Short mmCIF file of C-alpha atoms in Angstrom, two decimals:
data_model
loop_
_atom_site.label_atom_id
_atom_site.label_comp_id
_atom_site.label_asym_id
_atom_site.label_seq_id
_atom_site.Cartn_x
_atom_site.Cartn_y
_atom_site.Cartn_z
CA MET A 25 141.58 112.91 93.25
CA GLU A 26 138.12 114.54 93.28
CA PRO A 27 137.70 117.66 95.45
CA PRO A 28 135.90 117.05 98.73
CA VAL A 29 132.20 117.81 99.15
CA ARG A 30 131.74 121.44 100.06
CA PRO A 31 129.38 122.87 102.67
CA ALA A 32 126.18 124.45 101.45
CA SER A 33 126.28 128.16 100.71
CA THR A 34 124.67 130.66 103.02
CA GLY A 35 122.13 133.23 101.87
CA THR A 36 119.17 132.94 99.55
CA ILE A 37 121.02 131.82 96.38
CA ILE A 38 120.72 128.04 96.31
CA HIS A 39 121.49 127.40 92.63
CA GLY A 40 124.38 128.55 90.46
CA VAL A 41 126.43 127.90 87.36
CA ALA A 42 129.53 125.77 86.94
CA VAL A 43 132.95 127.41 86.60
CA GLY A 44 133.17 126.01 83.08
CA GLU A 45 129.90 127.82 82.18
CA VAL A 46 131.16 131.06 83.75
CA LEU A 47 134.11 131.02 81.32
CA GLY A 48 131.60 131.11 78.46
CA VAL A 49 130.15 134.57 79.20
CA SER A 50 131.16 137.31 76.78
CA ALA A 51 133.03 139.37 79.36
CA LEU A 52 135.41 136.44 79.84
CA ALA A 53 135.95 135.73 76.16
CA GLY A 54 139.66 136.30 76.51
CA ALA A 55 140.06 134.57 79.86
CA ARG A 56 142.33 131.53 80.11
CA LEU A 57 142.29 128.61 82.54
CA ILE A 58 145.77 128.40 84.05
CA ALA A 59 145.30 125.42 86.41
CA GLY A 60 142.71 123.27 88.23
CA GLU A 61 140.88 121.85 85.20
CA ARG A 62 139.40 119.07 87.38
CA GLY A 63 137.41 121.70 89.24
CA LEU A 64 135.50 123.18 86.28
CA GLY A 65 132.33 121.53 87.60
CA ARG A 66 132.44 123.51 90.85
CA ILE A 67 129.35 125.65 91.31
CA VAL A 68 129.51 129.46 91.44
CA GLN A 69 126.71 131.01 93.48
CA ARG A 70 128.20 134.45 94.18
CA LEU A 71 131.15 136.70 93.31
CA ASN A 72 133.58 138.66 95.47
CA VAL A 73 136.48 141.05 94.87
CA MET A 74 139.70 140.79 96.84
CA GLU A 75 140.63 144.27 98.06
CA VAL A 76 142.47 143.48 101.31
CA PRO A 77 145.21 140.99 102.19
CA ASP A 78 143.14 139.31 104.94
CA ILE A 79 140.35 138.32 102.54
CA LEU A 80 139.86 134.89 104.15
CA ALA A 81 137.63 136.37 106.84
CA TRP A 82 135.19 137.64 104.19
CA VAL A 83 134.86 134.83 101.69
CA LYS A 84 132.01 132.33 101.51
CA PRO A 85 131.61 128.87 99.93
CA HIS A 86 130.85 128.71 96.18
CA GLU A 87 132.30 132.16 95.47
CA LEU A 88 134.27 133.23 92.39
CA LEU A 89 136.95 135.53 93.79
CA LEU A 90 138.28 138.28 91.50
CA THR A 91 141.59 140.08 92.16
CA THR A 92 144.21 142.22 90.49
CA GLY A 93 146.78 140.98 93.00
CA TYR A 94 147.14 144.49 94.43
CA PRO A 95 146.67 143.39 98.08
CA LEU A 96 149.49 140.86 97.64
CA ARG A 97 151.79 142.86 95.39
CA ASN A 98 154.51 143.01 98.02
CA THR A 99 154.25 139.33 99.04
CA PRO A 100 153.82 137.23 95.86
CA GLN A 101 155.17 134.26 97.77
CA SER A 102 151.85 134.20 99.69
CA LEU A 103 149.83 133.35 96.58
CA GLY A 104 150.60 129.61 96.79
CA ARG A 105 149.26 129.47 100.32
CA LEU A 106 146.25 131.61 99.32
CA VAL A 107 145.02 128.95 96.87
CA ALA A 108 145.09 126.26 99.57
CA ASP A 109 143.24 128.51 102.04
CA LEU A 110 140.55 129.41 99.52
CA ASP A 111 140.09 125.77 98.54
CA GLU A 112 139.74 124.79 102.20
CA ARG A 113 136.93 127.34 102.59
CA GLY A 114 135.00 125.90 99.66
CA LEU A 115 135.46 128.65 97.09
CA ALA A 116 134.65 127.81 93.49
CA ALA A 117 137.60 129.51 91.73
CA LEU A 118 140.08 132.38 91.76
CA ALA A 119 140.33 134.79 88.78
CA VAL A 120 143.48 136.97 88.66
CA LYS A 121 144.25 139.92 86.36
CA PRO A 122 148.09 140.09 86.32
CA GLY A 123 150.17 142.71 84.66
CA ARG A 124 149.66 145.90 86.58
CA TYR A 125 150.56 144.67 90.08
CA LEU A 126 151.73 141.11 89.39
CA ASP A 127 154.00 140.34 86.48
CA ARG A 128 153.20 136.61 86.54
CA LEU A 129 151.55 133.96 88.66
CA PRO A 130 154.09 132.04 90.77
CA ALA A 131 154.76 128.43 89.75
CA GLU A 132 153.97 127.30 93.30
CA MET A 133 150.49 128.83 92.98
CA VAL A 134 149.80 127.04 89.68
CA GLU A 135 151.07 123.71 91.02
CA GLN A 136 148.95 124.04 94.15
CA ALA A 137 145.81 124.80 92.10
CA ASP A 138 146.41 121.78 89.85
CA ARG A 139 147.00 119.52 92.82
CA LEU A 140 143.78 120.60 94.53
CA GLY A 141 141.64 120.76 91.37
CA PHE A 142 141.00 124.44 92.19
CA PRO A 143 140.33 126.48 89.01
CA LEU A 144 142.80 129.32 88.57
CA ILE A 145 141.77 131.78 85.83
CA ARG A 146 143.82 134.50 84.12
CA LEU A 147 141.62 137.45 83.18
CA PRO A 148 142.22 139.52 80.03
CA ASP A 149 143.62 143.00 80.53
CA GLY A 150 140.74 144.91 78.97
CA VAL A 151 137.84 143.52 80.95
CA GLY A 152 136.39 145.32 83.95
CA PHE A 153 135.28 143.58 87.12
CA ASP A 154 131.88 145.31 86.88
CA ASP A 155 131.21 143.62 83.52
CA ILE A 156 132.11 140.22 84.94
CA LEU A 157 129.99 140.79 88.02
CA ASN A 158 126.94 141.90 86.01
CA GLN A 159 127.04 139.10 83.48
CA VAL A 160 127.81 136.24 85.85
CA LEU A 161 125.30 137.36 88.51
CA THR A 162 122.66 137.74 85.79
CA ASP A 163 123.32 134.16 84.66
CA ILE A 164 123.14 132.89 88.26
CA LEU A 165 119.88 134.72 88.97
CA ASN A 166 118.35 133.58 85.68
CA ARG A 167 119.34 130.00 86.50
CA GLN A 168 117.84 130.35 89.98
CA ALA A 169 114.64 131.85 88.63
CA ALA A 170 114.27 129.07 86.04
CA VAL A 171 114.82 126.37 88.64
CA LEU A 172 112.35 127.96 91.07
CA ALA A 173 109.77 128.42 88.31
CA ARG A 174 110.09 124.77 87.33
CA ALA A 175 109.81 123.68 90.95
CA GLU A 176 106.75 125.88 91.43
CA GLU A 177 105.16 124.40 88.31
CA ALA A 178 105.84 120.91 89.66
CA HIS A 179 104.40 121.86 93.04
CA ARG A 180 101.18 123.18 91.49
CA ALA A 181 100.83 120.06 89.37
CA LEU A 182 101.37 117.75 92.38
CA VAL A 183 98.96 119.68 94.59
CA GLN A 184 96.37 119.47 91.84
CA VAL A 185 96.86 115.69 91.76
CA VAL A 186 96.09 115.47 95.47
CA LEU A 187 93.13 117.90 95.30
CA ALA A 188 91.67 115.77 92.52
CA GLY A 189 91.78 112.75 94.85
CA GLY A 190 94.89 111.17 93.37
CA GLY A 191 97.12 108.82 95.29
CA LEU A 192 100.72 107.69 95.18
CA ARG A 193 100.30 106.18 91.72
CA GLU A 194 99.25 109.54 90.27
CA VAL A 195 102.03 111.37 92.15
CA THR A 196 104.73 109.08 90.75
CA ALA A 197 103.27 109.35 87.24
CA GLU A 198 103.34 113.16 87.43
CA VAL A 199 106.94 113.31 88.68
CA ALA A 200 108.11 110.73 86.13
CA GLY A 201 106.58 112.86 83.37
CA LEU A 202 108.18 116.07 84.67
CA LEU A 203 111.68 114.62 85.04
CA GLY A 204 111.60 112.04 82.24
CA VAL A 205 112.87 109.28 84.56
CA ALA A 206 111.46 106.30 86.47
CA VAL A 207 110.00 107.18 89.88
CA ALA A 208 108.80 104.90 92.67
CA VAL A 209 107.55 105.28 96.24
CA LEU A 210 108.93 102.59 98.56
CA ASP A 211 107.71 101.88 102.09
CA ARG A 212 109.95 101.32 105.12
CA GLY A 213 110.40 97.69 104.14
CA ASP A 214 111.50 98.68 100.60
CA ARG A 215 108.25 97.36 99.12
CA THR A 216 107.03 99.32 96.08
CA LEU A 217 103.82 101.24 96.82
CA ALA A 218 103.59 102.96 93.43
CA ALA A 219 105.83 103.39 90.39
CA ALA A 220 105.86 105.02 86.95
CA GLY A 221 108.30 105.70 84.11
CA PRO A 222 110.42 103.75 81.62
CA ALA A 223 110.40 100.03 82.38
CA GLU A 224 114.17 99.56 82.04
CA TYR A 225 114.84 102.12 84.77
CA LEU A 226 112.03 100.89 87.00
CA ALA A 227 113.73 97.50 87.00
CA ALA A 228 117.02 99.11 88.05
CA LEU A 229 115.64 101.33 90.83
CA ARG A 230 117.31 99.37 93.65
CA SER A 231 120.52 98.35 91.90
CA ALA A 232 121.38 101.37 89.74
CA PRO A 233 124.66 103.23 90.48
CA GLU A 234 124.44 106.38 92.58
CA GLY A 235 125.02 108.65 89.58
CA SER A 236 121.73 107.55 87.99
CA ARG A 237 119.61 107.19 91.14
CA THR A 238 118.38 109.71 93.71
CA SER A 239 116.43 109.00 96.89
CA VAL A 240 114.45 111.39 99.13
CA PRO A 241 112.78 110.32 102.42
CA VAL A 242 109.02 110.55 102.88
CA VAL A 243 108.35 111.92 106.37
CA ALA A 244 104.95 112.73 107.88
CA GLY A 245 104.04 113.49 111.47
CA GLY A 246 107.63 112.98 112.55
CA HIS A 247 107.54 109.37 111.28
CA HIS A 248 109.61 107.96 108.44
CA HIS A 249 107.22 106.28 106.00
CA GLY A 250 109.67 105.29 103.27
CA ARG A 251 111.29 107.09 100.36
CA ILE A 252 110.71 108.31 96.84
CA VAL A 253 113.34 107.13 94.36
CA ALA A 254 114.12 108.42 90.86
CA CYS A 255 116.26 106.54 88.34
CA GLY A 256 117.37 107.40 84.82
CA PRO A 257 120.45 107.62 82.61
CA VAL A 258 123.65 108.69 84.38
CA GLY A 259 123.60 112.47 84.81
CA SER A 260 119.92 112.83 83.91
CA ILE A 261 118.91 113.79 87.45
CA ALA A 262 120.26 117.28 88.07
CA ASP A 263 120.64 118.99 91.43
CA SER A 264 117.61 121.12 90.59
CA ASP A 265 115.55 117.94 90.12
CA VAL A 266 116.17 117.02 93.74
CA GLY A 267 114.01 120.01 94.73
CA ILE A 268 111.15 118.58 92.68
CA LEU A 269 111.64 115.18 94.30
CA GLU A 270 111.56 116.82 97.74
CA ARG A 271 108.26 118.52 96.87
CA ALA A 272 106.97 115.19 95.59
CA ALA A 273 108.04 113.57 98.88
CA THR A 274 106.06 116.23 100.78
CA VAL A 275 102.98 115.55 98.66
CA ALA A 276 103.50 111.79 99.07
CA ALA A 277 103.64 112.35 102.84
CA LEU A 278 100.27 114.14 102.63
CA VAL A 279 98.82 111.20 100.68
CA VAL A 280 100.23 108.74 103.23
CA THR A 281 98.83 110.78 106.13
CA ARG A 282 95.43 110.96 104.46
CA GLN A 283 95.42 107.22 103.85
CA GLU A 284 96.49 106.54 107.43
CA ALA A 285 93.58 108.63 108.70
CA VAL A 286 91.18 106.65 106.50
CA ASN A 287 92.77 103.37 107.60
CA ALA A 288 92.48 104.39 111.27
CA VAL A 289 88.72 104.94 110.93
CA GLU A 290 88.29 101.70 109.01
CA SER A 291 90.39 99.81 111.57
CA LYS A 292 88.22 101.13 114.38
CA TYR A 293 85.06 99.95 112.63
CA ARG A 294 86.59 96.53 111.98
CA ALA A 295 87.86 96.21 115.55
CA ASP A 296 84.52 97.27 117.07
CA PHE A 297 82.65 94.79 114.90
CA LEU A 298 85.01 91.88 115.60
CA ARG A 299 84.99 92.65 119.35
CA ASP A 300 81.18 92.50 119.34
CA VAL A 301 81.29 89.17 117.49
CA LEU A 302 83.88 87.65 119.84
CA THR A 303 82.03 88.76 122.97
CA GLY A 304 78.68 87.52 121.68
CA ARG A 305 77.03 90.97 121.50
CA ASP A 306 76.31 90.73 117.76
CA GLY A 307 73.92 87.79 117.91
CA ASP A 308 72.40 87.07 114.48
CA PRO A 309 74.86 84.72 112.68
CA ALA A 310 73.52 85.54 109.22
CA ARG A 311 73.86 89.28 109.80
CA VAL A 312 77.35 88.81 111.25
CA ALA A 313 78.47 86.78 108.24
CA ALA A 314 77.03 89.30 105.79
CA ARG A 315 78.68 92.26 107.50
CA ALA A 316 82.00 90.39 107.73
CA ARG A 317 81.97 89.93 103.96
CA THR A 318 81.90 93.74 103.51
CA PHE A 319 85.34 93.74 105.19
CA GLY A 320 86.53 90.89 102.97
CA TRP A 321 86.25 88.36 105.82
CA GLU A 322 84.74 84.89 105.59
CA LEU A 323 83.35 83.65 108.93
CA GLU A 324 80.91 81.03 107.63
CA ARG A 325 83.42 78.18 107.72
CA PRO A 326 85.42 76.21 110.30
CA VAL A 327 87.92 78.69 111.76
CA THR A 328 90.60 79.03 114.44
CA VAL A 329 90.81 82.12 116.62
CA LEU A 330 94.30 83.46 117.36
CA VAL A 331 95.17 85.99 120.06
CA ALA A 332 98.55 87.76 119.98
CA GLU A 333 99.05 89.55 123.29
CA LEU A 334 101.95 91.92 123.97
CA ASP A 335 104.37 90.66 126.61
CA PRO A 336 105.27 93.03 129.47
CA GLY A 337 108.27 95.30 128.76
CA GLY A 338 109.54 96.95 125.61
CA ASP A 339 108.35 100.13 123.88
CA GLU A 340 104.63 99.56 124.30
CA ARG A 341 103.51 102.55 122.22
CA ALA A 342 105.56 101.64 119.16
CA ALA A 343 104.63 97.96 119.60
CA GLN A 344 100.90 98.72 119.71
CA ASP A 345 101.15 100.58 116.40
CA ARG A 346 103.23 97.88 114.71
CA LEU A 347 101.62 94.67 115.98
CA PRO A 348 98.30 94.91 114.03
CA ALA A 349 100.14 95.70 110.78
CA CYS A 350 102.46 92.71 111.17
CA TRP A 351 99.56 90.35 111.84
CA ALA A 352 97.46 91.79 109.01
CA ALA A 353 100.31 91.14 106.53
CA ALA A 354 100.85 87.61 107.84
CA VAL A 355 97.14 86.76 107.71
CA ARG A 356 96.89 88.05 104.13
CA ARG A 357 99.63 85.63 103.08
CA HIS A 358 98.15 82.59 104.83
CA ASP A 359 94.41 83.28 104.50
CA PRO A 360 93.32 86.29 102.38
CA ARG A 361 89.75 85.90 103.68
CA GLY A 362 90.82 85.81 107.31
CA ALA A 363 89.73 88.48 109.80
CA VAL A 364 92.24 90.47 111.82
CA ALA A 365 91.84 93.48 114.12
CA GLY A 366 93.87 95.20 116.82
CA PHE A 367 92.50 95.78 120.32
CA SER A 368 94.27 97.70 123.10
CA HIS A 369 97.07 95.25 123.99
CA GLU A 370 96.31 92.40 121.64
CA VAL A 371 95.56 91.44 118.06
CA VAL A 372 92.85 88.91 117.24
CA ALA A 373 92.80 86.91 114.02
CA VAL A 374 90.14 84.51 112.76
CA VAL A 375 91.59 82.23 110.09
CA ASP A 376 90.72 79.06 108.23
CA ALA A 377 90.98 76.01 110.49
CA ALA A 378 93.32 74.42 107.94
CA ALA A 379 95.86 77.28 108.19
CA ASP A 380 99.28 76.54 109.68
CA VAL A 381 98.93 78.48 112.93
CA ALA A 382 102.54 78.05 114.04
CA ARG A 383 103.87 79.26 110.68
CA LEU A 384 101.50 82.23 110.67
CA ALA A 385 102.64 83.30 114.15
CA LYS A 386 106.28 82.87 113.12
CA ASP A 387 105.81 85.13 110.08
CA ALA A 388 104.15 87.80 112.21
CA ALA A 389 106.96 87.59 114.78
CA ALA A 390 109.59 87.98 112.03
CA ALA A 391 107.92 91.16 110.77
CA PHE A 392 107.59 92.42 114.37
CA ALA A 393 111.30 91.84 115.11
CA GLU A 394 112.18 95.49 114.40
CA CYS A 395 110.24 96.45 117.56
CA ALA A 396 112.69 94.49 119.75
CA PRO A 397 112.88 94.07 122.69
CA ALA A 398 109.06 94.04 122.55
CA THR A 399 107.56 90.56 121.98
CA PHE A 400 104.13 88.96 121.96
CA SER A 401 102.71 85.60 122.99
CA THR A 402 100.22 83.80 120.77
CA GLY A 403 97.33 81.55 121.73
CA ALA A 404 95.24 79.39 119.39
CA SER A 405 91.75 78.06 120.00
CA ARG A 406 90.03 74.84 119.07
CA THR A 407 88.20 74.84 115.75
CA ALA A 408 84.99 76.88 115.81
CA PRO A 409 82.60 75.29 113.28
CA ALA A 410 80.28 78.30 113.03
CA VAL A 411 79.89 81.95 114.00
CA GLU A 412 78.12 80.98 117.22
CA GLY A 413 81.27 79.28 118.48
CA LEU A 414 83.54 82.32 118.09
CA PRO A 415 83.06 83.73 121.64
CA ASP A 416 84.15 80.43 123.22
CA ALA A 417 87.04 80.12 120.78
CA TYR A 418 88.19 83.63 121.63
CA GLY A 419 88.24 82.77 125.34
CA GLN A 420 90.26 79.64 124.61
CA ALA A 421 92.82 81.53 122.53
CA LEU A 422 93.20 84.23 125.17
CA LYS A 423 93.80 81.63 127.90
CA ALA A 424 96.26 79.76 125.69
CA ALA A 425 98.27 82.94 125.11
CA ARG A 426 98.46 83.78 128.81
CA VAL A 427 99.11 80.25 130.05
CA GLY A 428 101.70 79.74 127.30
CA ARG A 429 103.55 82.87 128.40
CA GLN A 430 103.56 81.68 132.03
CA LEU A 431 104.84 78.23 131.10
CA HIS A 432 107.30 79.05 128.32
CA GLY A 433 108.12 82.73 128.74
CA PRO A 434 107.60 85.71 126.40
CA GLY A 435 107.11 84.98 122.72
CA ALA A 436 105.40 81.62 123.34
CA VAL A 437 102.96 80.05 120.88
CA ALA A 438 100.43 77.77 122.59
CA HIS A 439 97.35 75.85 121.43
CA PHE A 440 94.48 75.46 123.86
CA ASP A 441 94.31 71.69 123.34
CA GLN A 442 98.03 71.33 124.14
CA LEU A 443 97.89 72.92 127.59
CA GLY A 444 97.16 69.60 129.34
CA VAL A 445 96.26 70.02 132.99
CA TYR A 446 96.78 73.75 132.69
CA ARG A 447 93.82 73.84 130.33
CA LEU A 448 91.62 72.36 133.06
CA LEU A 449 92.99 74.72 135.68
CA SER A 450 92.46 77.72 133.41
CA LEU A 451 88.77 76.82 133.16
CA VAL A 452 88.30 77.41 136.88
CA GLY A 453 86.66 80.80 136.97
CA ASP A 454 87.16 81.42 140.69
CA THR A 455 90.88 82.27 140.95
CA GLY A 456 90.41 82.96 144.67
CA GLU A 457 89.50 79.32 145.19
CA LEU A 458 92.63 78.24 143.29
CA HIS A 459 94.84 80.39 145.49
CA ALA A 460 93.14 79.06 148.61
CA PHE A 461 93.84 75.51 147.39
CA VAL A 462 97.53 76.39 146.95
CA ARG A 463 97.79 77.85 150.46
CA GLU A 464 96.02 74.88 152.04
CA THR A 465 98.11 72.30 150.16
CA LEU A 466 101.59 73.86 150.25
CA GLY A 467 101.29 75.65 153.58
CA PRO A 468 104.34 77.90 154.16
CA LEU A 469 105.81 76.88 150.79
CA ALA A 470 103.00 78.80 149.05
CA SER A 471 104.76 82.12 149.70
CA ASP A 472 108.27 83.49 149.25
CA ASP A 473 108.45 85.15 152.65
CA ASP A 474 111.36 82.86 153.50
CA PRO A 475 114.09 82.66 150.79
CA GLU A 476 114.37 78.91 151.49
CA ASN A 477 110.79 78.30 150.34
CA SER A 478 111.57 78.64 146.64
CA ASP A 479 114.46 76.19 146.99
CA LEU A 480 112.32 73.64 148.81
CA ARG A 481 109.56 73.95 146.20
CA ARG A 482 112.10 73.19 143.49
CA THR A 483 113.20 70.08 145.40
CA LEU A 484 109.58 68.99 145.80
CA GLN A 485 108.83 69.57 142.12
CA VAL A 486 111.77 67.47 140.90
CA LEU A 487 110.89 64.68 143.37
CA LEU A 488 107.37 64.54 141.97
CA GLU A 489 108.61 64.69 138.38
CA THR A 490 110.94 61.71 138.98
CA ASN A 491 108.22 59.74 140.80
CA LEU A 492 110.18 60.01 144.10
CA ASN A 493 113.40 58.60 142.58
CA VAL A 494 115.87 59.92 145.15
CA ALA A 495 119.02 59.10 143.18
CA GLU A 496 117.73 60.79 140.00
CA THR A 497 116.49 63.82 141.95
CA ALA A 498 119.88 64.21 143.68
CA ARG A 499 121.61 64.03 140.28
CA ARG A 500 119.35 66.68 138.73
CA LEU A 501 119.68 69.05 141.67
CA HIS A 502 123.40 68.34 142.18
CA PHE A 503 122.77 67.35 145.82
CA HIS A 504 124.49 64.70 147.92
CA TYR A 505 122.21 61.74 148.55
CA ASN A 506 122.18 62.38 152.32
CA THR A 507 121.41 66.06 151.77
CA LEU A 508 118.37 65.13 149.72
CA ARG A 509 117.20 62.62 152.35
CA TYR A 510 117.39 65.41 154.92
CA ARG A 511 115.33 67.71 152.66
CA ILE A 512 112.68 65.03 152.08
CA GLY A 513 112.29 64.69 155.84
CA LYS A 514 111.89 68.44 156.22
CA LEU A 515 109.30 68.56 153.43
CA GLU A 516 107.27 65.76 155.02
CA ARG A 517 107.25 67.56 158.37
CA MET A 518 105.89 70.64 156.59
CA LEU A 519 103.46 69.00 154.11
CA GLY A 520 102.68 65.53 155.43
CA GLY A 521 103.75 62.07 154.37
CA PHE A 522 103.56 62.59 150.60
CA THR A 523 106.04 59.75 149.96
CA GLU A 524 103.37 57.30 151.15
CA ASP A 525 100.18 59.15 150.13
CA ALA A 526 99.43 59.16 146.37
CA HIS A 527 96.45 61.52 146.78
CA LEU A 528 98.62 64.05 148.61
CA ARG A 529 101.20 63.82 145.83
CA LEU A 530 98.47 64.61 143.29
CA ASN A 531 97.32 67.62 145.29
CA LEU A 532 100.90 68.87 145.65
CA THR A 533 101.46 68.48 141.91
CA LEU A 534 98.30 70.46 141.11
CA ALA A 535 99.21 73.18 143.61
CA LEU A 536 102.63 73.60 142.01
CA HIS A 537 100.97 73.84 138.60
CA VAL A 538 98.66 76.58 139.86
CA LEU A 539 101.66 78.47 141.21
CA ARG A 540 103.26 78.36 137.77
CA MET A 541 100.07 79.93 136.42
CA ARG A 542 100.28 82.83 138.88
CA GLY A 543 99.07 86.07 137.35
CA ILE A 544 96.65 84.45 134.88
#
């Protein structure tokens, strides 16, 4: 069984040498591994000498502990327990010089070391601890210096890439050259933003075993933007290479931040231009079409305007950042020449009239799902044959989104031409007049001051929907026939004889429709 992962060492030494490499220094030429061969890969970052019996309070992880056994000369039975305690504290190995104070190492101690994979080393009689300390510490410091020098060289090279105007592609190429492996930057959706290195390892970046693949997150401004992944032959990515990948991730974060700043400025220009077009402030159609082409948009064709408006509730800040990106990606798939821009609480897209609007909205909603519980409602306009028709189309799409939400709830997708009577009601600009019509027609049922009003309105609505079929209405509402007859009488006393007056029934139906559109 492999030894458990050890905690990181404290202090400034962050690199070291393996126990197996320590045994190769000249001062340990006569040393012999007694037990714990499975632990030869443990890393030594510091050395310590055991001078007191209660050494456990003074040891640190990744230490090579040297002892003559003098502190335990009177209690050799404690040595078996000592190995377990040292292993538990994350030490790298124990080196004992028996002979003067200990005649031999107890069998229990050897068995315990083998069981735990904890290297137990017998030191030769003629070697001094000062020689071991000097040689091993020199090797550790040389290793640390080499690793830091390599990391510093990588850092300078990566900074130079950025200062020269390079992007993620140049960063990955530089790191791939330094490490001799394949390197890629992936976004939060695991899409490859840039990659470089041997083709066979690039193809295995996502499926390679852990031993041949290393991943470091790319974080900027407190936001997780993805990760940088390196892949090569098993064992080719050393622990010291992770430091280079971390520096590369920092540089990649700078590149991402820089690109986001550029994108933010470009998005503002695009949004300001599209807002002017949709509100009719940018009048010359030829100039509008020409400027739109500089953004990669084609407006000189029959188009449909879509409005995606955030529904109330949810994390509005996160949703506002995510919504434009989701719609931009969806529009690129369905109409690469389509226009899309984010406003304060909505995203507006202008796409080819032949595009599948429902499918486009569904794709955007699927990408936006990670922002749950936030949702958005989508409205689609009639076809606008030319630039001059875009302001009217924008108004239609906005009304369709809001009416659709009122009728079908959050996340609705509605087309202006499919709103029926609601389309006509939405065209009434004077909402005060609509509300006055509701009050005049429904009387006390127009408000919810009395809890019974909502119940009576529901009864009235189902009666009108069933064309005054009392039996069907009673079945839908789960009322007794006589109970419904009583309610009809009460409604007629409040509203008038609607069962006999077709015009009154029409007015009541319209008033109920307006109530359903409340808040538009």
